[in-house]
Amino acid sequence: MTNEAFVEIKDVVFRRDQRVIYDGLTASVPRGKITAIVGPSGTGKTTLLRLIGGQLKPESGDVRVDGLSVQSLKRSALFGLRKRMGMLFQSGALFAELSVFENVAFPLRVHTDLDDDLIRLVVLMKLEAVGLRGAVDLMPSELSGGMQRRVALARAIALDPEMIMYDEPFVGQDPIGLGVLLALVKQLNQALGLTSLVVSHDLQETLSIADHVIMIANNRVAFQGSPEVMQASDDPLVHQFLHGSPDGPVRFHFPAPSLEDALS
Amino acid sequence: MMNWIAGIGRSTLSQLSDLGRATLILMQAIFGRSNVGVHWRLTIDQIHVVGVLSLSIIIVSGLFIGMVLGLQGYTILTDYGSEQALGQMVALSLTRELGPVVTALLFAGRAGSALTAEIGLMKATEQLASLEMIGVDPLRRVVAPRFWAGVISLPILSLIFVSVGCLGGALVGVSWLGVDSGSFWSNMQASVDFSDDVFNGIIKSLVFAVVVTWIAVYQGYDLVPTSEGIARATTKTVVYASLAVLGLDFFLTAVMFGEI
Ligand SMILES: Nc1ncnc2c1ncn2[C@@H]1O[C@H](COP(=O)(O)OP(=O)(O)OP(=O)(O)O)[C@@H](O)[C@H]1O
Ligand SMILES: [Mg+2]
């Protein structure tokens, strides 16, 4: 296994309207490993995934995926690169007018010439992996939120991508579903050497399978390294986040004038 | 005063940039690589959704407008003793003006708002983003079939509206008020010119189709992905599309029939 990074992010500055989201973000995602992205809500974890997927462009700085500079790729090259990435969206984002089967089959139909029998085989295998083979003929509206997210995961891995980005895959899962998904993320990573990026608020569970952690807070990378080092860290920022204390250097409040000023 | 001028400048700039974005979206949707087989099927599906499902409202409205024309036309024409010209009057008003315009207005309300809401909802639920991440361009996959479906459907709906309207006029004029059926239809046949009237009507309706569908898909694609954003965008679609149709109608009428 090489030590090289699959995704490299360098000095990225990104703004939403006037508000700075990243002010010089530098991070790297090692190839073939599971990388956890953690941080307070609203700190820009989803935004980071979208920058990597080329859906957003940084104001300055460089985002490289497998050596390709995402923000300067042409549309067609970008779409080509995206075939090699899977992404699981925070809301599942299944196509509402297609059945579960067709949702999972969608990337295969678009990007491969497989015949119907083979597609059926692949779809059923992927659904089996997330434990939803029985739901194959249902429509997305007939699934619970947690089930939708699992179908979305099956769709994201349909093309056997080289990298997969999970945005909050564990939300809305019962303990069993959570265990199954954790094992699945780990297994996908090990069996296929998939570079995996997991954004999650289930800190302990995520850290238990992660090889690498990137913590984002206060517009920059607050910590980067292995979970063990993170647990042992005495950096007040990291410590506050790991132990969930309201007071400390991590801003819990959305930027605003002080309460006294606002009330007077 | 300075603020006022700055405000006008700002809003002009934002209108222009809207127009630019809308043009860009349309160009990217229409031109560019596409899988013709798949997109043709998607377009057929959308013709069903925006066209076939609008049929009932178009037929009912066409019938009533034709009947009203028959009634009003008859009362005016009898004053001059020329009620046999009723067929001509009904047919010309419908092919030249009412057919294209009313159909486009109804289409904006029935299909345009639905298109905006549907695309907007797909955006809000990250379906468009996930298409992009699967490596499929939502402009080609979602926007283009809907655009073409609108452009194909509206002129056909408009022809249906005109035909049903003529029948409605005949129903009232001939069956009810007793205008001679032979003179009603032969007058209509003699006075409606294919290239002057029917063809110009189709051109009008094609222009309206492009504009209404364009506004609808752009508003859906560009909206703020919240429930409030979707509500605002659907309203905008109906308002902008209706105003555009009425404004363009005057312009096209002046060019086609104005003899200036
Ligand atoms: N479309 C948008 N327009 C304007 N601001 C946005 C938009 N999307 C996100 N933001 C802002 O960007 C910031 C980062 O958002 P992001 O979705 O990346 O957060 P996150 O870390 O994924 O949070 P969470 O853990 O709650 O999902 C937020 O403060 C949010 O207000
Ligand atoms: Mg998020």
PDB file of C-alpha atoms in Angstrom, chain B residues 19-241:
ATOM      1  CA  LEU B  19     -30.744  36.467 -17.871  1.00  0.00           C
ATOM      2  CA  GLY B  20     -27.151  35.420 -18.450  1.00  0.00           C
ATOM      3  CA  ARG B  21     -27.461  32.452 -16.130  1.00  0.00           C
ATOM      4  CA  ALA B  22     -30.759  31.431 -17.685  1.00  0.00           C
ATOM      5  CA  THR B  23     -29.207  31.570 -21.158  1.00  0.00           C
ATOM      6  CA  LEU B  24     -26.228  29.548 -20.035  1.00  0.00           C
ATOM      7  CA  ILE B  25     -28.450  26.896 -18.474  1.00  0.00           C
ATOM      8  CA  LEU B  26     -30.563  26.675 -21.615  1.00  0.00           C
ATOM      9  CA  MET B  27     -27.527  26.439 -23.891  1.00  0.00           C
ATOM     10  CA  GLN B  28     -25.928  23.744 -21.780  1.00  0.00           C
ATOM     11  CA  ALA B  29     -29.181  21.826 -21.671  1.00  0.00           C
ATOM     12  CA  ILE B  30     -29.837  21.947 -25.399  1.00  0.00           C
ATOM     13  CA  PHE B  31     -26.397  21.716 -26.912  1.00  0.00           C
ATOM     14  CA  GLY B  32     -23.745  19.246 -26.021  1.00  0.00           C
ATOM     15  CA  ARG B  33     -23.180  15.545 -25.979  1.00  0.00           C
ATOM     16  CA  SER B  34     -26.174  13.444 -25.166  1.00  0.00           C
ATOM     17  CA  ASN B  35     -27.397   9.922 -25.332  1.00  0.00           C
ATOM     18  CA  VAL B  36     -30.112  10.434 -27.935  1.00  0.00           C
ATOM     19  CA  GLY B  37     -31.907   7.147 -27.289  1.00  0.00           C
ATOM     20  CA  VAL B  38     -32.278   7.657 -23.556  1.00  0.00           C
ATOM     21  CA  HIS B  39     -33.107  11.337 -23.812  1.00  0.00           C
ATOM     22  CA  TRP B  40     -35.716  10.752 -26.464  1.00  0.00           C
ATOM     23  CA  ARG B  41     -37.468   8.300 -24.149  1.00  0.00           C
ATOM     24  CA  LEU B  42     -37.266  10.762 -21.269  1.00  0.00           C
ATOM     25  CA  THR B  43     -38.695  13.457 -23.514  1.00  0.00           C
ATOM     26  CA  ILE B  44     -41.608  11.223 -24.479  1.00  0.00           C
ATOM     27  CA  ASP B  45     -42.297  10.619 -20.781  1.00  0.00           C
ATOM     28  CA  GLN B  46     -42.287  14.342 -20.152  1.00  0.00           C
ATOM     29  CA  ILE B  47     -44.580  15.013 -23.106  1.00  0.00           C
ATOM     30  CA  HIS B  48     -46.989  12.746 -21.314  1.00  0.00           C
ATOM     31  CA  VAL B  49     -46.600  14.698 -18.068  1.00  0.00           C
ATOM     32  CA  VAL B  50     -46.681  18.258 -19.375  1.00  0.00           C
ATOM     33  CA  GLY B  51     -48.710  17.720 -22.541  1.00  0.00           C
ATOM     34  CA  VAL B  52     -51.149  14.869 -22.243  1.00  0.00           C
ATOM     35  CA  LEU B  53     -52.065  15.690 -18.675  1.00  0.00           C
ATOM     36  CA  SER B  54     -52.826  19.296 -19.688  1.00  0.00           C
ATOM     37  CA  LEU B  55     -55.276  18.099 -22.328  1.00  0.00           C
ATOM     38  CA  SER B  56     -58.393  18.212 -20.181  1.00  0.00           C
ATOM     39  CA  ILE B  57     -57.970  21.830 -19.079  1.00  0.00           C
ATOM     40  CA  ILE B  58     -57.109  22.851 -22.644  1.00  0.00           C
ATOM     41  CA  ILE B  59     -60.150  21.107 -24.146  1.00  0.00           C
ATOM     42  CA  VAL B  60     -62.587  22.429 -21.563  1.00  0.00           C
ATOM     43  CA  SER B  61     -61.269  25.991 -21.822  1.00  0.00           C
ATOM     44  CA  GLY B  62     -61.206  25.822 -25.620  1.00  0.00           C
ATOM     45  CA  LEU B  63     -64.795  24.694 -25.713  1.00  0.00           C
ATOM     46  CA  PHE B  64     -66.003  27.477 -23.443  1.00  0.00           C
ATOM     47  CA  ILE B  65     -64.008  30.201 -25.148  1.00  0.00           C
ATOM     48  CA  GLY B  66     -65.358  29.038 -28.502  1.00  0.00           C
ATOM     49  CA  MET B  67     -68.889  29.105 -27.145  1.00  0.00           C
ATOM     50  CA  VAL B  68     -68.460  32.591 -25.682  1.00  0.00           C
ATOM     51  CA  LEU B  69     -67.053  33.799 -28.996  1.00  0.00           C
ATOM     52  CA  GLY B  70     -70.033  32.304 -30.785  1.00  0.00           C
ATOM     53  CA  LEU B  71     -72.442  34.061 -28.458  1.00  0.00           C
ATOM     54  CA  GLN B  72     -70.750  37.453 -28.432  1.00  0.00           C
ATOM     55  CA  GLY B  73     -69.998  37.331 -32.148  1.00  0.00           C
ATOM     56  CA  TYR B  74     -73.578  36.498 -32.968  1.00  0.00           C
ATOM     57  CA  THR B  75     -75.059  39.424 -31.006  1.00  0.00           C
ATOM     58  CA  ILE B  76     -72.670  41.883 -32.658  1.00  0.00           C
ATOM     59  CA  LEU B  77     -72.910  40.450 -36.168  1.00  0.00           C
ATOM     60  CA  THR B  78     -76.734  40.292 -36.200  1.00  0.00           C
ATOM     61  CA  ASP B  79     -76.763  44.076 -35.688  1.00  0.00           C
ATOM     62  CA  TYR B  80     -75.189  44.321 -39.130  1.00  0.00           C
ATOM     63  CA  GLY B  81     -77.186  41.432 -40.513  1.00  0.00           C
ATOM     64  CA  SER B  82     -74.077  39.448 -41.237  1.00  0.00           C
ATOM     65  CA  GLU B  83     -74.361  36.533 -38.847  1.00  0.00           C
ATOM     66  CA  GLN B  84     -73.192  34.162 -41.577  1.00  0.00           C
ATOM     67  CA  ALA B  85     -69.696  35.644 -41.000  1.00  0.00           C
ATOM     68  CA  LEU B  86     -69.702  34.111 -37.519  1.00  0.00           C
ATOM     69  CA  GLY B  87     -67.540  31.163 -38.586  1.00  0.00           C
ATOM     70  CA  GLN B  88     -64.923  33.519 -39.933  1.00  0.00           C
ATOM     71  CA  MET B  89     -64.903  35.619 -36.797  1.00  0.00           C
ATOM     72  CA  VAL B  90     -64.614  32.679 -34.427  1.00  0.00           C
ATOM     73  CA  ALA B  91     -61.909  30.950 -36.432  1.00  0.00           C
ATOM     74  CA  LEU B  92     -59.775  34.036 -36.983  1.00  0.00           C
ATOM     75  CA  SER B  93     -59.876  35.165 -33.356  1.00  0.00           C
ATOM     76  CA  LEU B  94     -58.917  31.698 -32.273  1.00  0.00           C
ATOM     77  CA  THR B  95     -56.099  30.953 -34.713  1.00  0.00           C
ATOM     78  CA  ARG B  96     -54.510  34.374 -34.573  1.00  0.00           C
ATOM     79  CA  GLU B  97     -54.836  35.356 -30.932  1.00  0.00           C
ATOM     80  CA  LEU B  98     -56.837  33.416 -28.428  1.00  0.00           C
ATOM     81  CA  GLY B  99     -55.543  29.983 -29.317  1.00  0.00           C
ATOM     82  CA  PRO B 100     -51.835  30.638 -28.841  1.00  0.00           C
ATOM     83  CA  VAL B 101     -52.206  33.168 -26.025  1.00  0.00           C
ATOM     84  CA  VAL B 102     -54.787  31.469 -23.827  1.00  0.00           C
ATOM     85  CA  THR B 103     -53.175  28.066 -24.286  1.00  0.00           C
ATOM     86  CA  ALA B 104     -49.800  29.495 -23.280  1.00  0.00           C
ATOM     87  CA  LEU B 105     -51.303  31.157 -20.204  1.00  0.00           C
ATOM     88  CA  LEU B 106     -53.068  27.969 -19.167  1.00  0.00           C
ATOM     89  CA  PHE B 107     -49.911  25.996 -19.873  1.00  0.00           C
ATOM     90  CA  ALA B 108     -47.873  28.312 -17.664  1.00  0.00           C
ATOM     91  CA  GLY B 109     -50.307  27.792 -14.816  1.00  0.00           C
ATOM     92  CA  ARG B 110     -50.831  24.064 -15.258  1.00  0.00           C
ATOM     93  CA  ALA B 111     -47.521  22.670 -16.527  1.00  0.00           C
ATOM     94  CA  GLY B 112     -45.023  25.501 -15.977  1.00  0.00           C
ATOM     95  CA  SER B 113     -45.573  25.785 -12.254  1.00  0.00           C
ATOM     96  CA  ALA B 114     -45.434  21.999 -11.920  1.00  0.00           C
ATOM     97  CA  LEU B 115     -42.137  21.883 -13.807  1.00  0.00           C
ATOM     98  CA  THR B 116     -40.637  24.531 -11.539  1.00  0.00           C
ATOM     99  CA  ALA B 117     -41.826  22.797  -8.390  1.00  0.00           C
ATOM    100  CA  GLU B 118     -40.623  19.402  -9.546  1.00  0.00           C
ATOM    101  CA  ILE B 119     -37.139  20.536 -10.525  1.00  0.00           C
ATOM    102  CA  GLY B 120     -36.956  22.650  -7.370  1.00  0.00           C
ATOM    103  CA  LEU B 121     -37.858  19.719  -5.192  1.00  0.00           C
ATOM    104  CA  MET B 122     -35.236  17.598  -6.904  1.00  0.00           C
ATOM    105  CA  LYS B 123     -32.739  20.317  -6.073  1.00  0.00           C
ATOM    106  CA  ALA B 124     -33.884  20.645  -2.469  1.00  0.00           C
ATOM    107  CA  THR B 125     -33.652  16.904  -1.869  1.00  0.00           C
ATOM    108  CA  GLU B 126     -30.145  16.790  -3.377  1.00  0.00           C
ATOM    109  CA  GLN B 127     -31.306  14.634  -6.292  1.00  0.00           C
ATOM    110  CA  LEU B 128     -29.694  17.028  -8.763  1.00  0.00           C
ATOM    111  CA  ALA B 129     -26.463  17.038  -6.765  1.00  0.00           C
ATOM    112  CA  SER B 130     -26.459  13.282  -6.624  1.00  0.00           C
ATOM    113  CA  LEU B 131     -26.974  13.059 -10.389  1.00  0.00           C
ATOM    114  CA  GLU B 132     -23.915  15.260 -10.761  1.00  0.00           C
ATOM    115  CA  MET B 133     -21.932  13.043  -8.456  1.00  0.00           C
ATOM    116  CA  ILE B 134     -22.971   9.956 -10.408  1.00  0.00           C
ATOM    117  CA  GLY B 135     -21.465  11.708 -13.401  1.00  0.00           C
ATOM    118  CA  VAL B 136     -24.724  12.616 -15.115  1.00  0.00           C
ATOM    119  CA  ASP B 137     -25.369  16.208 -16.079  1.00  0.00           C
ATOM    120  CA  PRO B 138     -28.745  17.186 -14.595  1.00  0.00           C
ATOM    121  CA  LEU B 139     -29.107  19.863 -17.250  1.00  0.00           C
ATOM    122  CA  ARG B 140     -29.143  17.199 -19.918  1.00  0.00           C
ATOM    123  CA  ARG B 141     -30.928  14.547 -17.965  1.00  0.00           C
ATOM    124  CA  VAL B 142     -33.572  16.578 -16.123  1.00  0.00           C
ATOM    125  CA  VAL B 143     -33.833  20.002 -17.732  1.00  0.00           C
ATOM    126  CA  ALA B 144     -33.452  19.191 -21.436  1.00  0.00           C
ATOM    127  CA  PRO B 145     -36.241  16.568 -21.716  1.00  0.00           C
ATOM    128  CA  ARG B 146     -38.637  18.868 -19.879  1.00  0.00           C
ATOM    129  CA  PHE B 147     -37.718  21.796 -22.058  1.00  0.00           C
ATOM    130  CA  TRP B 148     -38.236  19.863 -25.291  1.00  0.00           C
ATOM    131  CA  ALA B 149     -41.441  18.344 -24.008  1.00  0.00           C
ATOM    132  CA  GLY B 150     -42.824  21.824 -23.381  1.00  0.00           C
ATOM    133  CA  VAL B 151     -41.675  23.119 -26.748  1.00  0.00           C
ATOM    134  CA  ILE B 152     -43.290  20.185 -28.550  1.00  0.00           C
ATOM    135  CA  SER B 153     -46.476  20.028 -26.484  1.00  0.00           C
ATOM    136  CA  LEU B 154     -47.604  23.634 -26.369  1.00  0.00           C
ATOM    137  CA  PRO B 155     -48.079  24.190 -30.141  1.00  0.00           C
ATOM    138  CA  ILE B 156     -50.015  20.933 -30.370  1.00  0.00           C
ATOM    139  CA  LEU B 157     -52.162  21.855 -27.386  1.00  0.00           C
ATOM    140  CA  SER B 158     -52.735  25.196 -29.009  1.00  0.00           C
ATOM    141  CA  LEU B 159     -53.971  23.565 -32.242  1.00  0.00           C
ATOM    142  CA  ILE B 160     -56.293  21.375 -30.205  1.00  0.00           C
ATOM    143  CA  PHE B 161     -57.556  24.438 -28.367  1.00  0.00           C
ATOM    144  CA  VAL B 162     -58.330  26.173 -31.650  1.00  0.00           C
ATOM    145  CA  SER B 163     -60.119  23.142 -33.104  1.00  0.00           C
ATOM    146  CA  VAL B 164     -62.220  22.591 -30.018  1.00  0.00           C
ATOM    147  CA  GLY B 165     -62.941  26.332 -29.892  1.00  0.00           C
ATOM    148  CA  CYS B 166     -64.272  26.272 -33.459  1.00  0.00           C
ATOM    149  CA  LEU B 167     -66.536  23.384 -32.517  1.00  0.00           C
ATOM    150  CA  GLY B 168     -67.702  25.340 -29.473  1.00  0.00           C
ATOM    151  CA  GLY B 169     -68.470  28.326 -31.676  1.00  0.00           C
ATOM    152  CA  ALA B 170     -70.405  26.118 -34.046  1.00  0.00           C
ATOM    153  CA  LEU B 171     -72.281  24.540 -31.180  1.00  0.00           C
ATOM    154  CA  VAL B 172     -73.595  27.876 -30.008  1.00  0.00           C
ATOM    155  CA  GLY B 173     -73.845  29.626 -33.380  1.00  0.00           C
ATOM    156  CA  VAL B 174     -75.262  26.837 -35.514  1.00  0.00           C
ATOM    157  CA  SER B 175     -77.018  24.422 -33.178  1.00  0.00           C
ATOM    158  CA  TRP B 176     -78.347  26.940 -30.720  1.00  0.00           C
ATOM    159  CA  LEU B 177     -78.708  30.338 -32.392  1.00  0.00           C
ATOM    160  CA  GLY B 178     -79.543  28.930 -35.808  1.00  0.00           C
ATOM    161  CA  VAL B 179     -76.837  30.329 -38.093  1.00  0.00           C
ATOM    162  CA  ASP B 180     -76.850  28.358 -41.323  1.00  0.00           C
ATOM    163  CA  SER B 181     -74.408  25.516 -40.946  1.00  0.00           C
ATOM    164  CA  GLY B 182     -73.255  25.656 -44.577  1.00  0.00           C
ATOM    165  CA  SER B 183     -72.421  29.358 -44.502  1.00  0.00           C
ATOM    166  CA  PHE B 184     -70.794  29.058 -41.071  1.00  0.00           C
ATOM    167  CA  TRP B 185     -68.289  26.447 -42.204  1.00  0.00           C
ATOM    168  CA  SER B 186     -67.730  27.640 -45.776  1.00  0.00           C
ATOM    169  CA  ASN B 187     -67.166  31.184 -44.580  1.00  0.00           C
ATOM    170  CA  MET B 188     -64.619  29.888 -42.135  1.00  0.00           C
ATOM    171  CA  GLN B 189     -62.927  27.808 -44.803  1.00  0.00           C
ATOM    172  CA  ALA B 190     -62.784  30.667 -47.267  1.00  0.00           C
ATOM    173  CA  SER B 191     -61.440  33.288 -44.895  1.00  0.00           C
ATOM    174  CA  VAL B 192     -58.795  31.442 -42.897  1.00  0.00           C
ATOM    175  CA  ASP B 193     -55.559  31.488 -44.825  1.00  0.00           C
ATOM    176  CA  PHE B 194     -53.080  28.784 -44.046  1.00  0.00           C
ATOM    177  CA  SER B 195     -49.863  30.774 -44.149  1.00  0.00           C
ATOM    178  CA  ASP B 196     -51.281  34.055 -42.852  1.00  0.00           C
ATOM    179  CA  ASP B 197     -53.349  32.716 -40.032  1.00  0.00           C
ATOM    180  CA  VAL B 198     -52.692  29.114 -39.136  1.00  0.00           C
ATOM    181  CA  PHE B 199     -48.954  29.231 -39.727  1.00  0.00           C
ATOM    182  CA  ASN B 200     -48.511  32.540 -37.896  1.00  0.00           C
ATOM    183  CA  GLY B 201     -50.518  31.148 -35.026  1.00  0.00           C
ATOM    184  CA  ILE B 202     -48.231  28.149 -34.828  1.00  0.00           C
ATOM    185  CA  ILE B 203     -45.160  30.388 -34.896  1.00  0.00           C
ATOM    186  CA  LYS B 204     -46.593  32.441 -32.055  1.00  0.00           C
ATOM    187  CA  SER B 205     -47.327  29.380 -30.063  1.00  0.00           C
ATOM    188  CA  LEU B 206     -43.838  28.007 -30.670  1.00  0.00           C
ATOM    189  CA  VAL B 207     -42.295  31.230 -29.394  1.00  0.00           C
ATOM    190  CA  PHE B 208     -44.533  31.123 -26.308  1.00  0.00           C
ATOM    191  CA  ALA B 209     -43.616  27.482 -25.777  1.00  0.00           C
ATOM    192  CA  VAL B 210     -39.898  28.251 -25.727  1.00  0.00           C
ATOM    193  CA  VAL B 211     -40.302  31.221 -23.420  1.00  0.00           C
ATOM    194  CA  VAL B 212     -42.741  29.662 -20.952  1.00  0.00           C
ATOM    195  CA  THR B 213     -40.849  26.387 -20.626  1.00  0.00           C
ATOM    196  CA  TRP B 214     -37.537  28.181 -20.410  1.00  0.00           C
ATOM    197  CA  ILE B 215     -38.776  30.368 -17.575  1.00  0.00           C
ATOM    198  CA  ALA B 216     -40.241  27.340 -15.798  1.00  0.00           C
ATOM    199  CA  VAL B 217     -37.128  25.172 -15.928  1.00  0.00           C
ATOM    200  CA  TYR B 218     -34.809  28.065 -15.104  1.00  0.00           C
ATOM    201  CA  GLN B 219     -36.845  29.091 -12.067  1.00  0.00           C
ATOM    202  CA  GLY B 220     -36.788  25.504 -10.866  1.00  0.00           C
ATOM    203  CA  TYR B 221     -33.113  24.977 -11.468  1.00  0.00           C
ATOM    204  CA  ASP B 222     -32.007  28.259  -9.948  1.00  0.00           C
ATOM    205  CA  LEU B 223     -34.233  28.505  -6.903  1.00  0.00           C
ATOM    206  CA  VAL B 224     -33.187  28.611  -3.268  1.00  0.00           C
ATOM    207  CA  PRO B 225     -33.670  24.987  -2.184  1.00  0.00           C
ATOM    208  CA  THR B 226     -36.125  25.500   0.677  1.00  0.00           C
ATOM    209  CA  SER B 227     -39.894  25.158   0.816  1.00  0.00           C
ATOM    210  CA  GLU B 228     -40.217  28.925   0.779  1.00  0.00           C
ATOM    211  CA  GLY B 229     -37.865  29.137  -2.186  1.00  0.00           C
ATOM    212  CA  ILE B 230     -39.953  26.630  -4.117  1.00  0.00           C
ATOM    213  CA  ALA B 231     -43.151  28.514  -3.369  1.00  0.00           C
ATOM    214  CA  ARG B 232     -41.630  31.787  -4.543  1.00  0.00           C
ATOM    215  CA  ALA B 233     -40.189  30.245  -7.674  1.00  0.00           C
ATOM    216  CA  THR B 234     -43.481  28.669  -8.774  1.00  0.00           C
ATOM    217  CA  THR B 235     -45.219  32.007  -8.329  1.00  0.00           C
ATOM    218  CA  LYS B 236     -42.495  33.726 -10.314  1.00  0.00           C
ATOM    219  CA  THR B 237     -42.859  31.177 -13.101  1.00  0.00           C
ATOM    220  CA  VAL B 238     -46.554  31.903 -13.530  1.00  0.00           C
ATOM    221  CA  VAL B 239     -46.171  35.682 -13.255  1.00  0.00           C
ATOM    222  CA  TYR B 240     -43.119  36.047 -15.497  1.00  0.00           C
ATOM    223  CA  ALA B 241     -44.383  33.550 -18.047  1.00  0.00           C
TER     224      ALA B 241
END
